[in-house]
């Protein structure tokens, strides 16, 4: 995101809202109007930014850059949120539990939202993994049943793909690559066999529940050597990545207030960051009905912002839909009444067609 030098009495509100333009399986013509969003977007200045997914948008907001050809190191920051006492020297990868299903010669991946894992199940599978791979310097941890991490004594020589790129898709072309790719293909295959024969999956199958087929490694890195920095005085959101980045950068974090006006009540001065995750969750789940419900909720939540801009309580508002664009609106821009009305349905349609 563009960086603005802080001014004592000024404020910038950055709102990262992945999934704002879908894509979701819904008829664009049936989407209800979003008066606040449409007003802000139609009167904003639009510019290109390198934020094309939630991970890159959040990491960029805290000025964390990954080495060319390496993963964006989201895992150690998420692990910091889930395990605040973790060692900064540990090399950590996401190792999310997944279900794999063979359909027409394609192996499709479904993430933990479909699994409903219990803490006991996660613990038993992690213990089995650690026992099996005890001589390879690997340890699998599940601080939450739906969020697992893999700690490696030696950084793997692989390039991975984020989980959100694999959900609901064939994984054949998305598996880890690089000098260590062959070894990691073996590890993932062994993990599938190990889990397949586990008592956890045998019981789940008897109960008619989806099996935990394996893990999806991605986003590896170390906290040491990475120094997030920020001109935000406060951040709002709940997912582990914004929590870990905020903790590492020394930025106060709070849950989303009841409406956007509450941002100023929490933080009357300084720049603030908001991460709105609900639309992205609906996109990953291909939930058109849920997406539209969350879109209406977001529009209502944002409704105080035009008034806040008019009263000069903030200098600018930046909306980042994680599609390579940034929309910046100011009080002056808000007076551009001649601008064409911005309809989310128009952008959603073109986005869905491109996908």
Short mmCIF file of C-alpha atoms in Angstrom, two decimals:
data_model
loop_
_atom_site.label_atom_id
_atom_site.label_comp_id
_atom_site.label_asym_id
_atom_site.label_seq_id
_atom_site.Cartn_x
_atom_site.Cartn_y
_atom_site.Cartn_z
CA UNK A 1 0.00 0.00 0.00
CA UNK A 2 1.14 3.58 -0.56
CA UNK A 3 2.84 4.94 2.53
CA UNK A 4 1.76 8.33 3.87
CA UNK A 5 3.81 10.20 6.46
CA UNK A 6 1.78 10.44 9.66
CA UNK A 7 0.38 13.82 10.65
CA UNK A 8 -0.67 14.34 14.27
CA UNK A 9 -4.25 15.36 13.54
CA UNK A 10 -4.73 13.36 10.34
CA UNK A 11 -5.74 9.77 9.80
CA UNK A 12 -5.85 7.19 7.03
CA UNK A 13 -8.16 4.19 7.21
CA UNK A 14 -6.99 1.23 5.12
CA UNK A 15 -9.55 -1.53 4.63
CA UNK A 16 -8.38 -4.83 3.16
CA UNK A 17 -11.43 -6.70 1.94
CA UNK A 18 -10.53 -9.78 -0.14
CA UNK A 19 -13.39 -11.30 -2.08
CA UNK A 20 -15.18 -7.96 -2.57
CA UNK A 21 -15.53 -8.73 -6.26
CA UNK A 22 -15.90 -12.49 -5.88
CA UNK A 23 -15.78 -14.68 -7.79
CA UNK A 24 -18.78 -16.55 -6.44
CA UNK A 25 -21.53 -18.66 -8.05
CA UNK A 26 -24.29 -16.04 -8.06
CA UNK A 27 -26.25 -14.21 -10.74
CA UNK A 28 -24.81 -10.65 -10.69
CA UNK A 29 -28.20 -9.25 -11.67
CA UNK A 30 -29.75 -10.44 -8.40
CA UNK A 31 -27.28 -8.65 -6.11
CA UNK A 32 -28.88 -5.95 -4.00
CA UNK A 33 -27.58 -2.38 -4.19
CA UNK A 34 -24.73 -1.40 -1.90
CA UNK A 35 -25.16 2.37 -1.52
CA UNK A 36 -22.15 3.07 0.71
CA UNK A 37 -19.69 0.86 -1.17
CA UNK A 38 -20.91 2.12 -4.53
CA UNK A 39 -20.54 5.73 -3.45
CA UNK A 40 -17.04 5.25 -2.10
CA UNK A 41 -15.82 3.22 -5.08
CA UNK A 42 -17.38 5.45 -7.76
CA UNK A 43 -15.69 8.54 -6.31
CA UNK A 44 -12.33 7.02 -5.51
CA UNK A 45 -9.03 7.24 -7.35
CA UNK A 46 -8.03 3.78 -8.53
CA UNK A 47 -4.39 2.69 -8.79
CA UNK A 48 -2.52 -0.56 -9.36
CA UNK A 49 -0.87 -2.29 -6.41
CA UNK A 50 0.91 -5.65 -6.06
CA UNK A 51 -1.73 -6.92 -3.59
CA UNK A 52 -3.50 -9.70 -5.47
CA UNK A 53 -4.48 -11.92 -2.53
CA UNK A 54 -4.98 -11.50 1.23
CA UNK A 55 -1.49 -12.72 2.12
CA UNK A 56 0.32 -10.27 -0.16
CA UNK A 57 -1.98 -7.43 0.92
CA UNK A 58 -1.40 -7.98 4.63
CA UNK A 59 2.33 -8.62 4.27
CA UNK A 60 2.65 -5.50 2.13
CA UNK A 61 0.80 -3.43 4.70
CA UNK A 62 3.54 -4.31 7.19
CA UNK A 63 6.34 -3.93 4.61
CA UNK A 64 7.32 -7.60 4.72
CA UNK A 65 8.94 -8.63 1.46
CA UNK A 66 9.81 -12.19 0.50
CA UNK A 67 12.93 -13.11 -1.44
CA UNK A 68 12.41 -13.58 -5.18
CA UNK A 69 11.56 -17.19 -5.85
CA UNK A 70 10.70 -17.88 -2.19
CA UNK A 71 7.40 -18.21 -0.37
CA UNK A 72 5.81 -15.23 1.30
CA UNK A 73 6.59 -16.20 4.94
CA UNK A 74 3.08 -16.09 6.36
CA UNK A 75 3.39 -19.26 8.46
CA UNK A 76 5.76 -17.93 11.16
CA UNK A 77 3.50 -14.91 11.76
CA UNK A 78 0.38 -17.05 11.99
CA UNK A 79 2.24 -19.41 14.32
CA UNK A 80 3.23 -16.42 16.46
CA UNK A 81 -0.47 -15.55 16.80
CA UNK A 82 -1.35 -19.11 17.81
CA UNK A 83 1.80 -19.78 19.87
CA UNK A 84 3.10 -16.44 21.24
CA UNK A 85 6.08 -18.12 22.93
CA UNK A 86 7.41 -19.69 19.72
CA UNK A 87 11.11 -19.44 18.90
CA UNK A 88 11.95 -16.80 16.27
CA UNK A 89 14.62 -19.17 14.91
CA UNK A 90 12.17 -21.96 14.07
CA UNK A 91 11.49 -22.57 10.39
CA UNK A 92 7.72 -22.87 10.18
CA UNK A 93 5.37 -23.90 7.38
CA UNK A 94 1.61 -23.99 7.32
CA UNK A 95 0.61 -27.66 7.25
CA UNK A 96 -3.15 -27.40 7.01
CA UNK A 97 -5.16 -30.63 7.31
CA UNK A 98 -6.97 -31.40 4.06
CA UNK A 99 -9.31 -33.89 2.46
CA UNK A 100 -8.37 -35.15 -1.00
CA UNK A 101 -10.91 -36.61 -3.41
CA UNK A 102 -10.22 -38.29 -6.75
CA UNK A 103 -12.64 -37.13 -9.45
CA UNK A 104 -12.14 -37.92 -13.14
CA UNK A 105 -8.40 -38.47 -12.79
CA UNK A 106 -8.03 -35.22 -10.84
CA UNK A 107 -7.18 -35.00 -7.15
CA UNK A 108 -9.32 -32.23 -5.65
CA UNK A 109 -8.50 -30.57 -2.34
CA UNK A 110 -10.92 -29.50 0.41
CA UNK A 111 -9.69 -27.57 3.43
CA UNK A 112 -10.36 -27.90 7.16
CA UNK A 113 -13.74 -26.12 6.98
CA UNK A 114 -15.13 -29.40 5.63
CA UNK A 115 -13.51 -31.60 8.27
CA UNK A 116 -14.80 -30.45 11.66
CA UNK A 117 -11.74 -31.81 13.42
CA UNK A 118 -11.69 -32.14 17.19
CA UNK A 119 -8.65 -31.24 19.27
CA UNK A 120 -8.20 -34.92 20.20
CA UNK A 121 -8.25 -36.01 16.53
CA UNK A 122 -5.74 -33.33 15.54
CA UNK A 123 -3.46 -34.28 18.42
CA UNK A 124 -3.53 -37.99 17.59
CA UNK A 125 -2.71 -37.40 13.91
CA UNK A 126 0.12 -35.02 14.77
CA UNK A 127 1.57 -37.54 17.23
CA UNK A 128 1.46 -40.25 14.57
CA UNK A 129 3.24 -37.96 12.11
CA UNK A 130 5.94 -37.03 14.62
CA UNK A 131 6.59 -40.68 15.46
CA UNK A 132 6.81 -41.70 11.80
CA UNK A 133 9.09 -38.82 10.75
CA UNK A 134 11.07 -38.60 14.00
CA UNK A 135 14.41 -39.02 12.22
CA UNK A 136 13.81 -36.31 9.61
CA UNK A 137 13.86 -33.20 11.80
CA UNK A 138 10.17 -32.49 11.40
CA UNK A 139 7.49 -31.79 13.98
CA UNK A 140 3.78 -31.29 13.34
CA UNK A 141 1.86 -29.05 15.74
CA UNK A 142 -1.85 -28.23 15.98
CA UNK A 143 -2.40 -25.27 18.34
CA UNK A 144 -5.92 -25.27 16.91
CA UNK A 145 -7.70 -28.26 15.39
CA UNK A 146 -8.11 -26.44 12.08
CA UNK A 147 -4.66 -24.78 11.93
CA UNK A 148 -1.56 -26.95 11.83
CA UNK A 149 2.10 -26.02 11.46
CA UNK A 150 5.19 -27.97 10.46
CA UNK A 151 8.50 -27.10 12.15
CA UNK A 152 11.58 -28.11 10.17
CA UNK A 153 15.14 -28.22 11.50
CA UNK A 154 16.42 -27.65 7.96
CA UNK A 155 14.65 -25.18 5.63
CA UNK A 156 13.14 -27.17 2.76
CA UNK A 157 14.31 -26.28 -0.73
CA UNK A 158 10.81 -25.94 -2.15
CA UNK A 159 8.47 -23.32 -3.55
CA UNK A 160 4.86 -23.84 -2.46
CA UNK A 161 1.43 -22.59 -3.42
CA UNK A 162 -0.91 -20.99 -0.83
CA UNK A 163 -3.81 -23.08 0.38
CA UNK A 164 -6.38 -20.68 -1.08
CA UNK A 165 -5.03 -21.40 -4.58
CA UNK A 166 -5.63 -25.13 -4.10
CA UNK A 167 -9.05 -25.22 -2.40
CA UNK A 168 -11.59 -26.95 -4.64
CA UNK A 169 -9.03 -27.43 -7.41
CA UNK A 170 -6.93 -30.20 -8.86
CA UNK A 171 -3.62 -30.23 -7.00
CA UNK A 172 -1.60 -31.94 -9.73
CA UNK A 173 0.12 -28.73 -10.87
CA UNK A 174 0.18 -27.09 -7.43
CA UNK A 175 2.44 -29.44 -5.46
CA UNK A 176 5.76 -28.14 -4.00
CA UNK A 177 8.50 -27.61 -6.54
CA UNK A 178 12.19 -26.91 -6.45
CA UNK A 179 15.33 -28.89 -5.52
CA UNK A 180 13.50 -30.51 -2.61
CA UNK A 181 10.31 -31.20 -4.56
CA UNK A 182 10.86 -34.94 -5.00
CA UNK A 183 11.61 -35.48 -1.32
CA UNK A 184 8.53 -33.53 -0.32
CA UNK A 185 6.34 -35.44 -2.74
CA UNK A 186 7.47 -38.59 -0.94
CA UNK A 187 6.75 -37.00 2.44
CA UNK A 188 3.24 -35.98 1.42
CA UNK A 189 2.51 -39.43 -0.03
CA UNK A 190 3.75 -41.13 3.15
CA UNK A 191 1.61 -38.80 5.23
CA UNK A 192 -1.46 -39.73 3.19
CA UNK A 193 -0.79 -43.43 3.76
CA UNK A 194 -0.08 -42.86 7.46
CA UNK A 195 -3.33 -40.95 7.97
CA UNK A 196 -5.31 -43.40 5.84
CA UNK A 197 -4.49 -46.24 8.24
CA UNK A 198 -4.93 -44.16 11.42
CA UNK A 199 -7.57 -44.95 14.01
CA UNK A 200 -8.79 -41.36 13.65
CA UNK A 201 -9.81 -41.85 10.03
CA UNK A 202 -11.22 -45.32 10.61
CA UNK A 203 -13.54 -43.86 13.23
CA UNK A 204 -14.42 -40.88 11.06
CA UNK A 205 -15.33 -43.19 8.19
CA UNK A 206 -17.58 -45.26 10.48
CA UNK A 207 -19.33 -42.01 11.42
CA UNK A 208 -19.73 -40.96 7.78
CA UNK A 209 -17.30 -38.03 8.14
CA UNK A 210 -14.67 -36.96 5.62
CA UNK A 211 -11.22 -38.47 6.11
CA UNK A 212 -8.20 -36.31 6.90
CA UNK A 213 -6.17 -37.23 3.83
CA UNK A 214 -2.99 -35.31 4.53
CA UNK A 215 -1.43 -31.88 4.95
CA UNK A 216 -0.84 -28.92 2.63
CA UNK A 217 2.54 -27.22 3.27
CA UNK A 218 3.00 -23.59 2.27
CA UNK A 219 4.18 -20.13 3.31
CA UNK A 220 7.36 -21.18 5.12
CA UNK A 221 9.87 -18.92 6.83
CA UNK A 222 11.46 -17.71 10.06
CA UNK A 223 10.56 -14.75 12.26
CA UNK A 224 14.22 -13.95 12.73
CA UNK A 225 15.55 -11.68 10.01
CA UNK A 226 12.09 -10.32 9.15
CA UNK A 227 11.14 -7.00 10.72
CA UNK A 228 7.57 -5.91 10.05
CA UNK A 229 7.11 -2.16 10.31
CA UNK A 230 4.05 0.00 10.07
CA UNK A 231 2.70 3.52 10.37
CA UNK A 232 -0.53 2.13 11.84
CA UNK A 233 -1.32 2.88 15.44
CA UNK A 234 -4.02 0.22 15.56
CA UNK A 235 -5.27 -2.75 13.53
CA UNK A 236 -8.68 -4.44 13.53
CA UNK A 237 -9.37 -8.03 12.58
CA UNK A 238 -9.20 -11.59 13.86
CA UNK A 239 -7.40 -13.96 11.43
CA UNK A 240 -3.99 -15.16 12.63
CA UNK A 241 -1.91 -13.41 9.95
CA UNK A 242 -3.00 -9.89 10.92
CA UNK A 243 -2.66 -10.86 14.58
CA UNK A 244 0.89 -12.15 14.14
CA UNK A 245 2.02 -9.25 11.97
CA UNK A 246 0.56 -6.74 14.43
CA UNK A 247 2.29 -8.45 17.35
CA UNK A 248 5.64 -8.51 15.54
CA UNK A 249 5.32 -4.84 14.55
CA UNK A 250 4.12 -3.68 17.95
CA UNK A 251 0.74 -2.54 16.66
CA UNK A 252 -2.29 -2.78 18.93
CA UNK A 253 -4.95 -5.19 17.65
CA UNK A 254 -8.68 -5.22 18.40
CA UNK A 255 -11.76 -7.04 17.05
CA UNK A 256 -13.87 -5.21 14.51
CA UNK A 257 -16.20 -2.68 16.17
CA UNK A 258 -19.94 -2.67 15.54
CA UNK A 259 -19.54 -0.21 12.67
CA UNK A 260 -16.75 1.74 10.99
CA UNK A 261 -17.48 4.76 13.16
CA UNK A 262 -16.15 2.73 16.08
CA UNK A 263 -12.68 2.83 14.53
CA UNK A 264 -12.35 6.47 15.54
CA UNK A 265 -13.72 5.85 18.99
CA UNK A 266 -10.98 3.29 19.53
CA UNK A 267 -8.32 5.36 17.80
CA UNK A 268 -9.04 9.10 17.41
CA UNK A 269 -5.62 9.85 15.87
CA UNK A 270 -3.24 8.03 13.58
CA UNK A 271 -3.59 5.56 10.72
CA UNK A 272 -5.58 2.37 11.19
CA UNK A 273 -5.79 -0.93 9.34
CA UNK A 274 -8.94 -3.03 8.96
CA UNK A 275 -9.03 -6.61 7.67
CA UNK A 276 -12.51 -7.83 6.68
CA UNK A 277 -12.32 -11.58 6.13
CA UNK A 278 -15.94 -12.72 5.79
CA UNK A 279 -16.31 -12.22 2.03
CA UNK A 280 -13.11 -14.16 1.37
CA UNK A 281 -14.38 -17.09 3.42
CA UNK A 282 -17.52 -17.17 1.27
CA UNK A 283 -15.43 -17.06 -1.91
CA UNK A 284 -13.30 -20.01 -0.78
CA UNK A 285 -16.45 -21.94 0.05
CA UNK A 286 -18.13 -20.99 -3.28
CA UNK A 287 -21.02 -19.74 -1.13
CA UNK A 288 -22.91 -17.19 -3.20
CA UNK A 289 -25.73 -16.77 -0.69
CA UNK A 290 -23.31 -16.28 2.20
CA UNK A 291 -21.21 -13.87 0.14
CA UNK A 292 -24.19 -11.64 -0.65
CA UNK A 293 -25.24 -11.64 3.02
CA UNK A 294 -21.74 -10.56 4.05
CA UNK A 295 -21.66 -7.93 1.30
CA UNK A 296 -24.82 -6.32 2.70
CA UNK A 297 -23.34 -6.49 6.20
CA UNK A 298 -20.13 -4.83 5.02
CA UNK A 299 -22.07 -2.06 3.28
CA UNK A 300 -23.98 -1.31 6.46
CA UNK A 301 -20.78 -1.46 8.52
CA UNK A 302 -19.15 1.12 6.25
CA UNK A 303 -22.12 3.52 6.28
CA UNK A 304 -20.57 6.03 8.76
CA UNK A 305 -17.49 6.59 6.57
CA UNK A 306 -18.82 9.19 4.08
CA UNK A 307 -19.84 11.39 7.02
CA UNK A 308 -16.47 10.84 8.67
CA UNK A 309 -14.75 12.02 5.49
CA UNK A 310 -16.99 15.08 5.16
CA UNK A 311 -16.24 16.15 8.71
CA UNK A 312 -12.50 15.76 8.01
CA UNK A 313 -12.15 13.25 10.84
CA UNK A 314 -9.99 11.21 8.48
CA UNK A 315 -7.89 12.32 5.56
CA UNK A 316 -8.51 9.34 3.29
CA UNK A 317 -10.00 5.88 3.07
CA UNK A 318 -8.32 3.14 1.06
CA UNK A 319 -10.19 0.03 -0.02
CA UNK A 320 -8.03 -2.93 -1.09
CA UNK A 321 -10.07 -5.77 -2.67
CA UNK A 322 -6.92 -7.87 -3.26
CA UNK A 323 -7.31 -7.91 -7.03
CA UNK A 324 -4.32 -5.73 -7.92
CA UNK A 325 -6.20 -2.44 -7.37
CA UNK A 326 -6.47 0.13 -4.61
CA UNK A 327 -9.37 2.60 -4.29
CA UNK A 328 -8.51 5.81 -2.43
CA UNK A 329 -11.28 8.28 -1.58
CA UNK A 330 -10.98 11.68 0.09
CA UNK A 331 -13.45 14.37 1.13
CA UNK A 332 -12.71 16.22 -2.09
CA UNK A 333 -13.22 13.09 -4.14
CA UNK A 334 -16.48 12.39 -2.38
CA UNK A 335 -17.93 15.48 -4.13
CA UNK A 336 -17.46 13.93 -7.59
CA UNK A 337 -21.20 13.49 -8.02
CA UNK A 338 -20.85 13.27 -11.81
CA UNK A 339 -18.96 9.98 -11.66
CA UNK A 340 -20.86 6.91 -12.97
CA UNK A 341 -22.50 4.79 -10.28
CA UNK A 342 -20.24 1.85 -9.34
CA UNK A 343 -22.09 -1.46 -9.21
CA UNK A 344 -20.44 -4.40 -7.51
CA UNK A 345 -22.44 -6.65 -9.83
CA UNK A 346 -20.64 -5.24 -12.89
CA UNK A 347 -17.19 -6.01 -11.51
CA UNK A 348 -18.31 -9.36 -10.15
CA UNK A 349 -19.56 -10.44 -13.55
CA UNK A 350 -16.30 -9.65 -15.32
CA UNK A 351 -14.29 -11.26 -12.56
CA UNK A 352 -16.34 -14.45 -12.71
CA UNK A 353 -15.93 -14.62 -16.49
CA UNK A 354 -12.17 -14.18 -16.25
CA UNK A 355 -11.97 -17.01 -13.74
#
